[in-house]
Amino acid sequence: MRQKELEIPIRVNKIEVVLKRLLKSYPKYQEISDEFGRRMSGYRGEQSLRYHLTFLKEKNYTIFHNLRLPDISGEHFFEIDILLVNPAFIVIIDAKNYRGELYFDDTFNQLIQTYQDTRKSFQCPVAQINRHQFQLSKLLETFKLPTVPPIETLVVFTNPNAILDASKDFKYSHKIIKSPSFISKIELFEKRNRNKVLDKKQLQKLSKMLLKKHTPFDHDILAHYGIKEHELIKGVRCPKCDFLPMVRKHRSWSCPNCHYSSSKAYIKSLHEYILLYGNSITNRRLRDFLDIESVSTATNILSSLNLDYKGSYKDRTYILKDQDLKSEVNLL
Ligand SMILES: [Zn+2]
């Protein structure tokens, strides 16, 4: 049973929009781009693991994708790609879709990736998953279940072409697999955890509590990276080829790259606005973000969207609705 479905996390969408509106020469561009790559790799890894999850004995497992849970300090969160819960035990799964040769270096607790003559160092995913195991067990203690089930951990490399290797003293090889070994590893966990510690009611309670504690990342992404307003590229993005900015021509926007033209081309850019700034917008903020000079053009856009608003005419704040914008995008 799936309690929480797989979808691209909002944080990944936010980072993507930031990247698309920064110049490549921006000092932190590479750092942000690397983070995006890492998070997308996790998402793609999870996507490809879905196939292997279908071989689980369905009714024995509850599956949660992308849980973001608070640790007991309440100040920090930890993110779990996939959590499997069954009456006897829990599994934390970290999915990685890394390419190339992957070498686990125990001395410095790092994962070194060699791909197309480039070497990169990542934090060791086993160290991370061990930390998550500790954080989750502490969190579960607060759920007041009669017993906290044993927590197993697994790092799954989902790219079939990845080559795994480890230093001789690396202690955690048993926690690392490639996707095809997934089910046999789960069967091993089943064999060593035969004792059912949760009944149906307690399982339901556990699921409910996990969903209640799940806190999607909803921070101000610009503040998170310290990006200043003037550092973003403003304007209307072409909904067909992604080019930024389109040019305003005869009551319409025209793309200098693919020559697509539409009077409603701004809809896609308003999605981006929501990811960067949230749902409130004013006439001035709209002009600034879409790089429109005319107050009346902005007024026309806002009234055509039929938005709810607060405040008097002059300093009116409108509320953008992501769902409504999505259905309009399909019409472009
Ligand atoms: Zn275009």
Tab-separated table of C-alpha atoms and ligand atoms in Angstrom:
chain	number	residue	atom	x	y	z
A	1	MET	CA	0.000	0.000	0.000
A	2	ARG	CA	1.314	3.427	-0.882
A	3	GLN	CA	0.707	6.031	1.791
A	4	LYS	CA	2.749	8.738	0.152
A	5	GLU	CA	3.228	8.787	-3.599
A	6	LEU	CA	6.360	9.637	-5.513
A	7	GLU	CA	6.439	13.119	-7.044
A	8	ILE	CA	9.180	15.646	-7.742
A	9	PRO	CA	9.750	17.355	-4.370
A	10	ILE	CA	8.829	21.058	-4.310
A	11	ARG	CA	12.387	21.858	-3.259
A	12	VAL	CA	13.712	20.396	-6.527
A	13	ASN	CA	11.206	22.484	-8.514
A	14	LYS	CA	12.283	25.586	-6.607
A	15	ILE	CA	15.982	24.972	-7.219
A	16	GLU	CA	15.298	24.405	-10.915
A	17	VAL	CA	13.534	27.765	-11.265
A	18	VAL	CA	16.349	29.537	-9.437
A	19	LEU	CA	18.924	27.994	-11.778
A	20	LYS	CA	16.959	28.945	-14.864
A	21	ARG	CA	16.868	32.584	-13.770
A	22	LEU	CA	20.516	32.978	-12.793
A	23	LEU	CA	23.422	33.841	-15.058
A	24	LYS	CA	25.930	30.999	-15.314
A	25	SER	CA	28.557	33.451	-14.081
A	26	TYR	CA	26.735	33.853	-10.738
A	27	PRO	CA	29.260	32.839	-8.011
A	28	LYS	CA	27.127	30.114	-6.451
A	29	TYR	CA	25.761	28.826	-9.774
A	30	GLN	CA	27.861	25.642	-9.755
A	31	GLU	CA	27.031	24.854	-6.130
A	32	ILE	CA	23.285	25.246	-6.776
A	33	SER	CA	23.542	23.276	-10.002
A	34	ASP	CA	25.339	20.431	-8.165
A	35	GLU	CA	22.630	20.352	-5.517
A	36	PHE	CA	19.980	20.187	-8.234
A	37	GLY	CA	21.856	17.325	-9.934
A	38	ARG	CA	22.134	15.422	-6.655
A	39	ARG	CA	18.476	15.801	-5.804
A	40	MET	CA	17.324	14.907	-9.327
A	41	SER	CA	19.559	11.842	-9.186
A	42	GLY	CA	17.746	10.768	-6.029
A	43	TYR	CA	14.371	11.348	-7.674
A	44	ARG	CA	15.309	9.389	-10.811
A	45	GLY	CA	16.711	6.625	-8.641
A	46	GLU	CA	13.421	6.408	-6.778
A	47	GLN	CA	11.506	6.397	-10.042
A	48	SER	CA	13.463	3.440	-11.335
A	49	LEU	CA	13.128	1.600	-7.998
A	50	ARG	CA	9.334	1.719	-8.286
A	51	TYR	CA	9.515	-1.289	-10.573
A	52	HIS	CA	11.348	-3.340	-7.936
A	53	LEU	CA	8.929	-2.200	-5.243
A	54	THR	CA	6.113	-3.901	-7.168
A	55	PHE	CA	7.645	-7.259	-6.206
A	56	LEU	CA	7.076	-6.627	-2.501
A	57	LYS	CA	4.276	-8.635	-0.941
A	58	GLU	CA	1.887	-5.726	-1.282
A	59	LYS	CA	-0.260	-6.106	1.800
A	60	ASN	CA	2.714	-6.555	4.125
A	61	TYR	CA	4.239	-3.163	3.391
A	62	THR	CA	3.274	0.462	3.627
A	63	ILE	CA	5.391	2.623	1.312
A	64	PHE	CA	6.218	6.277	1.876
A	65	HIS	CA	8.114	8.323	-0.717
A	66	ASN	CA	10.063	11.469	0.201
A	67	LEU	CA	9.288	11.980	3.847
A	68	ARG	CA	10.816	15.068	5.431
A	69	LEU	CA	10.701	14.590	9.187
A	70	PRO	CA	11.804	16.723	12.140
A	71	ASP	CA	14.452	15.306	14.438
A	72	ILE	CA	13.640	15.465	18.123
A	73	SER	CA	15.383	18.816	18.588
A	74	GLY	CA	12.622	20.182	16.328
A	75	GLU	CA	15.196	22.419	14.651
A	76	HIS	CA	16.462	20.108	11.930
A	77	PHE	CA	14.804	17.895	9.377
A	78	PHE	CA	15.959	14.691	7.756
A	79	GLU	CA	14.739	13.449	4.397
A	80	ILE	CA	14.048	9.818	3.601
A	81	ASP	CA	13.720	8.773	-0.051
A	82	ILE	CA	11.674	5.643	0.597
A	83	LEU	CA	10.411	4.235	3.888
A	84	LEU	CA	8.965	0.729	4.059
A	85	VAL	CA	6.952	-0.183	7.126
A	86	ASN	CA	5.806	-3.677	7.987
A	87	PRO	CA	4.581	-5.278	11.239
A	88	ALA	CA	8.035	-6.611	12.134
A	89	PHE	CA	10.487	-3.942	10.930
A	90	ILE	CA	11.104	-0.715	9.034
A	91	VAL	CA	13.478	-0.084	6.109
A	92	ILE	CA	15.035	3.286	5.236
A	93	ILE	CA	16.055	3.362	1.588
A	94	ASP	CA	18.306	5.903	-0.016
A	95	ALA	CA	18.175	5.770	-3.823
A	96	LYS	CA	21.092	7.032	-5.898
A	97	ASN	CA	21.222	7.207	-9.653
A	98	TYR	CA	24.929	8.095	-9.902
A	99	ARG	CA	26.847	7.233	-13.059
A	100	GLY	CA	30.406	6.108	-13.571
A	101	GLU	CA	32.790	4.474	-11.099
A	102	LEU	CA	31.845	4.903	-7.469
A	103	TYR	CA	34.472	4.304	-4.813
A	104	PHE	CA	33.710	4.196	-1.078
A	105	ASP	CA	36.657	5.556	0.844
A	106	ASP	CA	36.407	4.573	4.518
A	107	THR	CA	39.365	6.654	5.704
A	108	PHE	CA	37.729	9.952	4.833
A	109	ASN	CA	34.112	8.802	4.838
A	110	GLN	CA	33.526	9.871	1.297
A	111	LEU	CA	32.164	8.551	-1.967
A	112	ILE	CA	34.330	9.356	-4.964
A	113	GLN	CA	32.700	9.387	-8.365
A	114	THR	CA	34.782	9.127	-11.514
A	115	TYR	CA	32.820	9.888	-14.642
A	116	GLN	CA	34.150	11.001	-18.022
A	117	ASP	CA	37.581	11.849	-16.578
A	118	THR	CA	36.092	14.009	-13.831
A	119	ARG	CA	36.394	13.078	-10.159
A	120	LYS	CA	33.906	14.309	-7.598
A	121	SER	CA	33.627	13.697	-3.885
A	122	PHE	CA	30.274	13.179	-2.143
A	123	GLN	CA	29.391	12.614	1.480
A	124	CYS	CA	29.225	8.860	2.101
A	125	PRO	CA	25.542	7.873	1.740
A	126	VAL	CA	25.962	5.158	4.373
A	127	ALA	CA	27.070	7.713	6.966
A	128	GLN	CA	23.964	9.702	6.085
A	129	ILE	CA	21.589	6.761	6.248
A	130	ASN	CA	23.064	5.663	9.608
A	131	ARG	CA	22.309	9.141	10.902
A	132	HIS	CA	18.750	8.902	9.579
A	133	GLN	CA	18.348	5.557	11.317
A	134	PHE	CA	19.278	7.173	14.625
A	135	GLN	CA	17.054	10.209	14.024
A	136	LEU	CA	14.074	8.066	13.024
A	137	SER	CA	14.395	5.759	16.016
A	138	LYS	CA	14.451	8.796	18.346
A	139	LEU	CA	11.396	10.239	16.590
A	140	LEU	CA	9.521	6.918	16.790
A	141	GLU	CA	10.138	6.785	20.538
A	142	THR	CA	7.975	9.893	20.838
A	143	PHE	CA	5.056	8.118	19.063
A	144	LYS	CA	4.402	6.064	22.208
A	145	LEU	CA	4.118	2.716	20.462
A	146	PRO	CA	4.600	-0.334	22.723
A	147	THR	CA	7.829	-1.171	20.854
A	148	VAL	CA	9.904	0.719	18.320
A	149	PRO	CA	10.395	-1.750	15.436
A	150	PRO	CA	13.946	-2.562	14.314
A	151	ILE	CA	15.107	-0.200	11.551
A	152	GLU	CA	17.055	-1.609	8.598
A	153	THR	CA	18.898	0.642	6.147
A	154	LEU	CA	19.782	0.273	2.499
A	155	VAL	CA	21.542	2.428	-0.104
A	156	VAL	CA	20.417	1.396	-3.585
A	157	PHE	CA	22.375	2.361	-6.692
A	158	THR	CA	19.871	2.339	-9.523
A	159	ASN	CA	22.023	3.109	-12.548
A	160	PRO	CA	22.757	-0.270	-14.194
A	161	ASN	CA	26.059	1.008	-15.622
A	162	ALA	CA	27.475	2.284	-12.327
A	163	ILE	CA	30.551	0.402	-11.075
A	164	LEU	CA	30.823	0.031	-7.305
A	165	ASP	CA	34.072	-0.421	-5.425
A	166	ALA	CA	35.272	0.156	-1.867
A	167	SER	CA	38.467	0.516	0.137
A	168	LYS	CA	39.544	-2.694	1.971
A	169	ASP	CA	38.609	-1.377	5.407
A	170	PHE	CA	35.120	-0.228	4.337
A	171	LYS	CA	32.713	-1.775	6.861
A	172	TYR	CA	29.349	-1.103	5.249
A	173	SER	CA	29.343	-3.001	1.941
A	174	HIS	CA	26.386	-5.043	3.236
A	175	LYS	CA	24.280	-1.859	3.284
A	176	ILE	CA	24.886	-1.099	-0.384
A	177	ILE	CA	23.255	-2.831	-3.335
A	178	LYS	CA	22.321	-2.327	-6.956
A	179	SER	CA	18.637	-2.430	-7.861
A	180	PRO	CA	18.390	-6.043	-9.088
A	181	SER	CA	19.391	-7.286	-5.594
A	182	PHE	CA	16.608	-5.284	-3.964
A	183	ILE	CA	14.068	-8.054	-3.381
A	184	SER	CA	16.599	-10.625	-2.161
A	185	LYS	CA	17.883	-8.057	0.350
A	186	ILE	CA	14.338	-7.400	1.582
A	187	GLU	CA	13.818	-11.165	1.958
A	188	LEU	CA	16.943	-11.271	4.101
A	189	PHE	CA	15.495	-8.516	6.321
A	190	GLU	CA	12.258	-10.524	6.545
A	191	LYS	CA	14.196	-13.615	7.679
A	192	ARG	CA	16.057	-11.829	10.427
A	193	ASN	CA	13.032	-9.869	11.681
A	194	ARG	CA	10.305	-12.493	12.101
A	195	ASN	CA	8.887	-11.121	15.313
A	196	LYS	CA	5.817	-8.938	14.605
A	197	VAL	CA	5.970	-6.015	17.010
A	198	LEU	CA	3.084	-3.921	15.637
A	199	ASP	CA	-0.546	-4.937	15.189
A	200	LYS	CA	-2.866	-3.434	12.569
A	201	LYS	CA	-4.016	-0.580	14.785
A	202	GLN	CA	-0.482	0.338	15.822
A	203	LEU	CA	0.607	0.273	12.169
A	204	GLN	CA	-2.185	2.689	11.308
A	205	LYS	CA	-1.139	4.946	14.163
A	206	LEU	CA	2.459	4.889	12.976
A	207	SER	CA	1.438	5.798	9.402
A	208	LYS	CA	-0.793	8.590	10.607
A	209	MET	CA	1.935	10.036	12.821
A	210	LEU	CA	4.538	9.889	10.038
A	211	LEU	CA	2.248	11.757	7.634
A	212	LYS	CA	1.447	14.286	10.344
A	213	LYS	CA	5.130	14.896	11.043
A	214	HIS	CA	5.996	15.153	7.337
A	215	THR	CA	6.905	18.783	6.642
A	216	PRO	CA	7.434	19.718	2.967
A	217	PHE	CA	10.305	22.109	2.330
A	218	ASP	CA	8.597	25.412	1.875
A	219	HIS	CA	11.342	27.912	2.586
A	220	ASP	CA	12.130	31.053	0.691
A	221	ILE	CA	14.622	29.525	-1.735
A	222	LEU	CA	16.203	32.882	-2.633
A	223	ALA	CA	16.920	33.666	1.017
A	224	HIS	CA	18.201	30.091	1.435
A	225	TYR	CA	20.956	30.717	-1.128
A	226	GLY	CA	21.350	34.423	-0.298
A	227	ILE	CA	20.316	35.466	-3.814
A	228	LYS	CA	19.376	39.106	-4.162
A	229	GLU	CA	16.371	40.269	-6.140
A	230	HIS	CA	18.408	42.102	-8.794
A	231	GLU	CA	20.533	38.993	-9.458
A	232	LEU	CA	17.613	37.146	-11.051
A	233	ILE	CA	16.866	37.403	-14.767
A	234	LYS	CA	13.419	38.938	-15.158
A	235	GLY	CA	10.943	38.603	-18.011
A	236	VAL	CA	8.498	36.212	-19.664
A	237	ARG	CA	9.854	32.740	-20.473
A	238	CYS	CA	8.932	31.083	-23.764
A	239	PRO	CA	6.509	28.242	-22.935
A	240	LYS	CA	7.665	26.285	-25.991
A	241	CYS	CA	11.476	26.441	-25.910
A	242	ASP	CA	12.176	27.924	-22.441
A	243	PHE	CA	14.020	30.954	-23.847
A	244	LEU	CA	14.135	33.975	-21.522
A	245	PRO	CA	13.099	36.749	-22.077
A	246	MET	CA	10.422	36.930	-24.770
A	247	VAL	CA	9.816	40.264	-26.462
A	248	ARG	CA	6.570	42.234	-26.108
A	249	LYS	CA	5.112	42.883	-29.585
A	250	HIS	CA	1.586	43.964	-30.612
A	251	ARG	CA	-0.185	42.995	-27.347
A	252	SER	CA	1.574	39.639	-27.415
A	253	TRP	CA	4.893	38.060	-26.430
A	254	SER	CA	7.154	36.749	-29.125
A	255	CYS	CA	10.144	34.404	-28.755
A	256	PRO	CA	13.345	35.564	-30.489
A	257	ASN	CA	14.587	31.958	-30.401
A	258	CYS	CA	11.714	29.813	-31.771
A	259	HIS	CA	9.362	32.606	-32.968
A	260	TYR	CA	6.431	31.279	-30.949
A	261	SER	CA	4.025	34.068	-30.086
A	262	SER	CA	1.155	34.198	-27.593
A	263	SER	CA	-0.756	36.835	-25.648
A	264	LYS	CA	-0.834	34.434	-22.655
A	265	ALA	CA	2.804	33.345	-22.701
A	266	TYR	CA	3.294	34.750	-19.166
A	267	ILE	CA	1.316	31.929	-17.512
A	268	LYS	CA	4.335	29.618	-17.213
A	269	SER	CA	6.405	32.423	-15.701
A	270	LEU	CA	3.743	32.961	-13.044
A	271	HIS	CA	4.310	29.354	-11.935
A	272	GLU	CA	7.925	30.264	-11.464
A	273	TYR	CA	6.884	33.344	-9.495
A	274	ILE	CA	4.895	31.137	-7.086
A	275	LEU	CA	7.879	28.836	-6.511
A	276	LEU	CA	10.162	31.802	-5.823
A	277	TYR	CA	7.911	34.148	-3.870
A	278	GLY	CA	4.691	32.343	-2.922
A	279	ASN	CA	1.112	33.075	-3.981
A	280	SER	CA	0.739	36.811	-3.249
A	281	ILE	CA	1.393	39.261	-6.048
A	282	THR	CA	0.745	42.964	-6.651
A	283	ASN	CA	0.596	44.951	-9.876
A	284	ARG	CA	4.082	46.296	-9.191
A	285	ARG	CA	5.567	42.855	-8.366
A	286	LEU	CA	4.044	41.421	-11.527
A	287	ARG	CA	5.550	44.193	-13.667
A	288	ASP	CA	8.883	43.756	-12.013
A	289	PHE	CA	9.030	39.961	-12.397
A	290	LEU	CA	7.727	39.806	-15.953
A	291	ASP	CA	9.621	42.972	-16.901
A	292	ILE	CA	6.521	44.806	-18.122
A	293	GLU	CA	6.570	48.602	-18.227
A	294	SER	CA	2.867	49.335	-18.583
A	295	VAL	CA	0.636	49.403	-15.486
A	296	SER	CA	-2.438	48.763	-17.645
A	297	THR	CA	-0.913	45.656	-19.284
A	298	ALA	CA	-0.269	44.279	-15.791
A	299	THR	CA	-3.815	45.230	-14.734
A	300	ASN	CA	-5.215	43.407	-17.767
A	301	ILE	CA	-3.214	40.280	-16.956
A	302	LEU	CA	-4.344	40.292	-13.334
A	303	SER	CA	-8.009	40.824	-14.196
A	304	SER	CA	-7.953	38.163	-16.927
A	305	LEU	CA	-6.789	35.630	-14.338
A	306	ASN	CA	-9.869	36.229	-12.210
A	307	LEU	CA	-7.935	36.134	-8.935
A	308	ASP	CA	-9.085	36.624	-5.367
A	309	TYR	CA	-7.582	39.735	-3.826
A	310	LYS	CA	-7.143	41.689	-0.612
A	311	GLY	CA	-6.857	45.437	-0.055
A	312	SER	CA	-8.087	48.552	-1.786
A	313	TYR	CA	-7.554	49.164	-5.506
A	314	LYS	CA	-4.253	51.018	-5.173
A	315	ASP	CA	-2.359	48.503	-3.063
A	316	ARG	CA	-4.305	45.405	-3.906
A	317	THR	CA	-2.662	42.013	-3.289
A	318	TYR	CA	-3.795	39.195	-5.561
A	319	ILE	CA	-3.643	35.487	-4.750
A	320	LEU	CA	-2.271	33.292	-7.550
A	321	LYS	CA	-3.699	29.779	-7.751
A	322	ASP	CA	-1.240	27.213	-9.018
A	323	GLN	CA	-3.975	24.778	-10.083
A	324	ASP	CA	-5.773	27.351	-12.249
A	325	LEU	CA	-2.477	28.370	-13.871
A	326	LYS	CA	-1.676	24.726	-14.621
A	327	SER	CA	-4.900	24.255	-16.562
A	328	GLU	CA	-4.182	27.450	-18.513
A	329	VAL	CA	-0.678	26.231	-19.416
A	330	ASN	CA	-2.253	23.281	-21.203
A	331	LEU	CA	-4.052	25.707	-23.496
A	332	LEU	CA	-0.874	27.461	-24.641
B	1	ZN	ZN	10.743	29.926	-27.857
